[in-house]
């Protein structure tokens, strides 16, 4: 599950063809579209949100986004921590309620460590103007330009059925663990 923050809206403003980023306020009557860094201060955005929007404005525009996409920002560079868990080194980040831990030596960790931000796109908006746009779940990121400055992906989990199987011994172990968990659950006073 991907659970980032803040929600970032980005893409091309259909009314003037300019790239923008923003929060949910991009769909308000007086839309707060950030097209230049000065817009962040103009709209009165400050603190951590202002920092995240500055990074998003700078780093997302080179991706070649042609629609309007919504995603959850997973991290910016300053959010990455190095942690040891059970004797193994991980990079961690916590954009919202979930702490994500990735083995430090993995390819995924290496791509995150060089990025200035990470985002998971989950919704696409289409229409002739922002107020008239309709949303559809899913974001096709295959046509976006890859850059080391941005780690991104869509929110769809690839189907692994058929490629991951357990032996009967492994199934017995998991079944026993689940059974024990269920027994302990029933002992807890509601």
mmCIF file of C-alpha atoms in Angstrom:
data_model
loop_
_atom_site.group_PDB
_atom_site.id
_atom_site.type_symbol
_atom_site.label_atom_id
_atom_site.label_comp_id
_atom_site.label_asym_id
_atom_site.label_seq_id
_atom_site.Cartn_x
_atom_site.Cartn_y
_atom_site.Cartn_z
ATOM 1 C CA UNK A 1 0.000 0.000 0.000
ATOM 2 C CA UNK A 2 1.234 3.449 -0.872
ATOM 3 C CA UNK A 3 0.301 6.151 1.613
ATOM 4 C CA UNK A 4 2.167 9.370 0.940
ATOM 5 C CA UNK A 5 1.657 13.024 1.707
ATOM 6 C CA UNK A 6 1.040 15.577 0.503
ATOM 7 C CA UNK A 7 -1.253 14.765 -2.398
ATOM 8 C CA UNK A 8 0.353 16.351 -5.454
ATOM 9 C CA UNK A 9 -1.578 17.359 -8.554
ATOM 10 C CA UNK A 10 0.549 18.129 -11.587
ATOM 11 C CA UNK A 11 0.420 18.406 -15.325
ATOM 12 C CA UNK A 12 -0.519 20.781 -18.075
ATOM 13 C CA UNK A 13 -3.135 23.475 -17.470
ATOM 14 C CA UNK A 14 -5.470 22.979 -20.460
ATOM 15 C CA UNK A 15 -6.339 26.668 -20.465
ATOM 16 C CA UNK A 16 -2.819 28.010 -21.099
ATOM 17 C CA UNK A 17 -0.638 24.951 -21.769
ATOM 18 C CA UNK A 18 1.692 25.632 -18.822
ATOM 19 C CA UNK A 19 2.991 23.008 -16.417
ATOM 20 C CA UNK A 20 1.747 23.327 -12.839
ATOM 21 C CA UNK A 21 1.789 21.592 -9.483
ATOM 22 C CA UNK A 22 -0.540 22.029 -6.560
ATOM 23 C CA UNK A 23 -2.655 20.480 -3.876
ATOM 24 C CA UNK A 24 -6.408 19.799 -3.936
ATOM 25 C CA UNK A 25 -6.825 23.577 -4.256
ATOM 26 C CA UNK A 26 -6.129 23.246 -7.991
ATOM 27 C CA UNK A 27 -9.828 22.408 -8.409
ATOM 28 C CA UNK A 28 -11.247 25.250 -6.300
ATOM 29 C CA UNK A 29 -13.118 28.201 -7.860
ATOM 30 C CA UNK A 30 -9.990 30.304 -7.451
ATOM 31 C CA UNK A 31 -7.572 27.563 -8.430
ATOM 32 C CA UNK A 32 -4.156 27.661 -6.792
ATOM 33 C CA UNK A 33 -1.948 26.506 -9.652
ATOM 34 C CA UNK A 34 1.753 26.796 -8.946
ATOM 35 C CA UNK A 35 3.501 27.500 -12.224
ATOM 36 C CA UNK A 36 6.444 29.489 -10.833
ATOM 37 C CA UNK A 37 8.192 29.207 -7.478
ATOM 38 C CA UNK A 38 6.904 32.695 -6.528
ATOM 39 C CA UNK A 39 3.330 31.369 -6.685
ATOM 40 C CA UNK A 40 3.978 29.354 -3.524
ATOM 41 C CA UNK A 41 4.494 32.509 -1.456
ATOM 42 C CA UNK A 42 1.747 34.357 -3.370
ATOM 43 C CA UNK A 43 -0.802 31.718 -2.316
ATOM 44 C CA UNK A 44 0.404 31.879 1.302
ATOM 45 C CA UNK A 45 1.816 28.371 1.404
ATOM 46 C CA UNK A 46 4.591 27.954 3.942
ATOM 47 C CA UNK A 47 6.561 25.438 5.977
ATOM 48 C CA UNK A 48 6.987 21.835 4.952
ATOM 49 C CA UNK A 49 4.260 21.991 2.318
ATOM 50 C CA UNK A 50 6.000 24.913 0.602
ATOM 51 C CA UNK A 51 9.283 22.953 0.553
ATOM 52 C CA UNK A 52 7.592 19.876 -0.954
ATOM 53 C CA UNK A 53 5.839 21.958 -3.621
ATOM 54 C CA UNK A 54 9.114 23.670 -4.594
ATOM 55 C CA UNK A 55 10.757 20.294 -5.110
ATOM 56 C CA UNK A 56 7.730 18.984 -7.026
ATOM 57 C CA UNK A 57 7.635 22.031 -9.314
ATOM 58 C CA UNK A 58 11.313 21.747 -10.164
ATOM 59 C CA UNK A 59 11.556 17.979 -10.519
ATOM 60 C CA UNK A 60 8.237 16.919 -12.070
ATOM 61 C CA UNK A 61 8.195 19.281 -15.042
ATOM 62 C CA UNK A 62 10.992 17.418 -16.945
ATOM 63 C CA UNK A 63 8.963 14.170 -16.873
ATOM 64 C CA UNK A 64 6.810 15.266 -19.819
ATOM 65 C CA UNK A 65 3.434 14.873 -18.117
ATOM 66 C CA UNK A 66 0.744 15.721 -20.685
ATOM 67 C CA UNK A 67 -2.436 15.040 -18.673
ATOM 68 C CA UNK A 68 -3.159 16.047 -15.107
ATOM 69 C CA UNK A 69 -1.982 13.416 -12.637
ATOM 70 C CA UNK A 70 -2.500 13.027 -8.922
ATOM 71 C CA UNK A 71 -0.024 11.223 -6.767
ATOM 72 C CA UNK A 72 1.158 10.826 -3.220
ATOM 73 C CA UNK A 73 4.549 12.312 -2.516
ATOM 74 C CA UNK A 74 6.504 9.584 -0.794
ATOM 75 C CA UNK A 75 9.667 11.478 0.095
ATOM 76 C CA UNK A 76 11.957 14.329 -0.625
ATOM 77 C CA UNK A 77 15.685 13.999 -0.070
ATOM 78 C CA UNK A 78 15.612 15.277 3.529
ATOM 79 C CA UNK A 79 13.050 12.609 4.527
ATOM 80 C CA UNK A 80 15.408 9.676 3.907
ATOM 81 C CA UNK A 81 16.922 8.144 7.040
ATOM 82 C CA UNK A 82 19.436 5.315 7.466
ATOM 83 C CA UNK A 83 18.360 2.731 10.034
ATOM 84 C CA UNK A 84 19.444 -0.683 11.289
ATOM 85 C CA UNK A 85 16.646 -3.215 11.769
ATOM 86 C CA UNK A 86 17.489 -6.672 13.119
ATOM 87 C CA UNK A 87 21.123 -6.113 12.181
ATOM 88 C CA UNK A 88 20.400 -5.126 8.573
ATOM 89 C CA UNK A 89 20.829 -1.605 7.143
ATOM 90 C CA UNK A 90 17.751 0.045 5.623
ATOM 91 C CA UNK A 91 16.750 3.394 4.245
ATOM 92 C CA UNK A 92 13.457 4.567 5.702
ATOM 93 C CA UNK A 93 10.957 7.335 5.107
ATOM 94 C CA UNK A 94 7.554 8.100 6.623
ATOM 95 C CA UNK A 95 5.422 10.397 4.465
ATOM 96 C CA UNK A 96 2.239 9.717 6.417
ATOM 97 C CA UNK A 97 1.309 6.895 8.800
ATOM 98 C CA UNK A 98 3.361 4.069 7.267
ATOM 99 C CA UNK A 99 7.143 3.816 7.664
ATOM 100 C CA UNK A 100 8.714 2.370 4.522
ATOM 101 C CA UNK A 101 11.951 0.411 4.998
ATOM 102 C CA UNK A 102 14.015 -0.701 2.026
ATOM 103 C CA UNK A 103 17.229 -2.746 2.274
ATOM 104 C CA UNK A 104 20.063 -0.254 1.788
ATOM 105 C CA UNK A 105 21.950 -2.380 -0.746
ATOM 106 C CA UNK A 106 18.936 -3.059 -2.989
ATOM 107 C CA UNK A 107 18.516 -1.534 -6.448
ATOM 108 C CA UNK A 108 15.341 0.192 -5.233
ATOM 109 C CA UNK A 109 17.201 1.872 -2.368
ATOM 110 C CA UNK A 110 19.974 2.986 -4.700
ATOM 111 C CA UNK A 111 17.482 4.673 -7.054
ATOM 112 C CA UNK A 112 15.757 6.382 -4.111
ATOM 113 C CA UNK A 113 19.033 7.606 -2.611
ATOM 114 C CA UNK A 114 19.940 9.604 -5.735
ATOM 115 C CA UNK A 115 16.439 11.050 -6.198
ATOM 116 C CA UNK A 116 15.344 14.459 -4.965
ATOM 117 C CA UNK A 117 11.778 13.213 -4.542
ATOM 118 C CA UNK A 118 9.561 10.174 -4.894
ATOM 119 C CA UNK A 119 5.921 10.027 -5.959
ATOM 120 C CA UNK A 120 3.352 7.331 -6.651
ATOM 121 C CA UNK A 121 0.809 8.411 -9.266
ATOM 122 C CA UNK A 122 -2.684 6.960 -8.847
ATOM 123 C CA UNK A 123 -5.260 9.132 -10.649
ATOM 124 C CA UNK A 124 -5.539 10.721 -14.096
ATOM 125 C CA UNK A 125 -7.713 13.750 -14.859
ATOM 126 C CA UNK A 126 -8.956 14.688 -18.326
ATOM 127 C CA UNK A 127 -11.021 17.591 -19.568
ATOM 128 C CA UNK A 128 -10.932 20.945 -21.314
ATOM 129 C CA UNK A 129 -10.573 22.917 -18.078
ATOM 130 C CA UNK A 130 -9.612 22.020 -14.523
ATOM 131 C CA UNK A 131 -13.112 22.541 -13.045
ATOM 132 C CA UNK A 132 -14.603 20.272 -15.727
ATOM 133 C CA UNK A 133 -12.074 17.459 -15.467
ATOM 134 C CA UNK A 134 -13.157 13.942 -14.702
ATOM 135 C CA UNK A 135 -11.015 11.599 -12.660
ATOM 136 C CA UNK A 136 -10.180 7.993 -13.430
ATOM 137 C CA UNK A 137 -8.223 5.689 -11.184
ATOM 138 C CA UNK A 138 -4.868 4.713 -12.555
ATOM 139 C CA UNK A 139 -1.980 6.527 -14.118
ATOM 140 C CA UNK A 140 -0.079 5.324 -17.149
ATOM 141 C CA UNK A 141 3.494 6.355 -16.349
ATOM 142 C CA UNK A 142 5.101 4.323 -19.139
ATOM 143 C CA UNK A 143 5.434 7.372 -21.394
ATOM 144 C CA UNK A 144 7.011 9.619 -18.777
ATOM 145 C CA UNK A 145 10.685 10.466 -19.088
ATOM 146 C CA UNK A 146 12.878 8.732 -16.536
ATOM 147 C CA UNK A 147 15.273 10.919 -14.608
ATOM 148 C CA UNK A 148 17.409 10.024 -11.619
ATOM 149 C CA UNK A 149 16.029 13.094 -9.802
ATOM 150 C CA UNK A 150 12.550 11.572 -9.451
ATOM 151 C CA UNK A 151 11.660 8.087 -8.303
ATOM 152 C CA UNK A 152 8.135 7.406 -9.529
ATOM 153 C CA UNK A 153 5.717 4.636 -10.319
ATOM 154 C CA UNK A 154 2.001 4.072 -10.546
ATOM 155 C CA UNK A 155 -0.030 2.673 -7.665
ATOM 156 C CA UNK A 156 -0.964 -0.588 -9.338
ATOM 157 C CA UNK A 157 0.538 -3.665 -7.777
ATOM 158 C CA UNK A 158 1.765 -6.085 -10.449
ATOM 159 C CA UNK A 159 -0.020 -9.442 -10.480
ATOM 160 C CA UNK A 160 2.349 -12.034 -9.065
ATOM 161 C CA UNK A 161 -0.122 -14.928 -9.041
ATOM 162 C CA UNK A 162 1.360 -17.910 -10.723
ATOM 163 C CA UNK A 163 4.907 -16.674 -10.269
ATOM 164 C CA UNK A 164 5.024 -17.012 -6.497
ATOM 165 C CA UNK A 165 4.144 -20.344 -4.932
ATOM 166 C CA UNK A 166 4.709 -22.007 -1.604
ATOM 167 C CA UNK A 167 5.670 -25.593 -0.997
ATOM 168 C CA UNK A 168 3.286 -27.706 1.071
ATOM 169 C CA UNK A 169 5.724 -27.402 4.002
ATOM 170 C CA UNK A 170 5.713 -23.594 3.702
ATOM 171 C CA UNK A 171 1.909 -23.625 3.458
ATOM 172 C CA UNK A 172 1.709 -25.719 6.651
ATOM 173 C CA UNK A 173 3.975 -23.250 8.496
ATOM 174 C CA UNK A 174 1.917 -20.233 7.370
ATOM 175 C CA UNK A 175 -1.365 -21.991 8.214
ATOM 176 C CA UNK A 176 -0.080 -22.787 11.715
ATOM 177 C CA UNK A 177 1.071 -19.191 12.256
ATOM 178 C CA UNK A 178 -2.300 -17.828 11.117
ATOM 179 C CA UNK A 179 -4.123 -20.317 13.324
ATOM 180 C CA UNK A 180 -2.055 -19.308 16.363
ATOM 181 C CA UNK A 181 -2.657 -15.636 15.604
ATOM 182 C CA UNK A 182 -6.399 -16.311 15.434
ATOM 183 C CA UNK A 183 -6.349 -18.140 18.782
ATOM 184 C CA UNK A 184 -4.468 -15.249 20.418
ATOM 185 C CA UNK A 185 -6.879 -12.743 18.893
ATOM 186 C CA UNK A 186 -9.844 -14.505 20.539
ATOM 187 C CA UNK A 187 -8.131 -14.243 23.945
ATOM 188 C CA UNK A 188 -7.952 -10.438 23.746
ATOM 189 C CA UNK A 189 -10.643 -8.688 25.789
ATOM 190 C CA UNK A 190 -12.659 -6.480 23.451
#
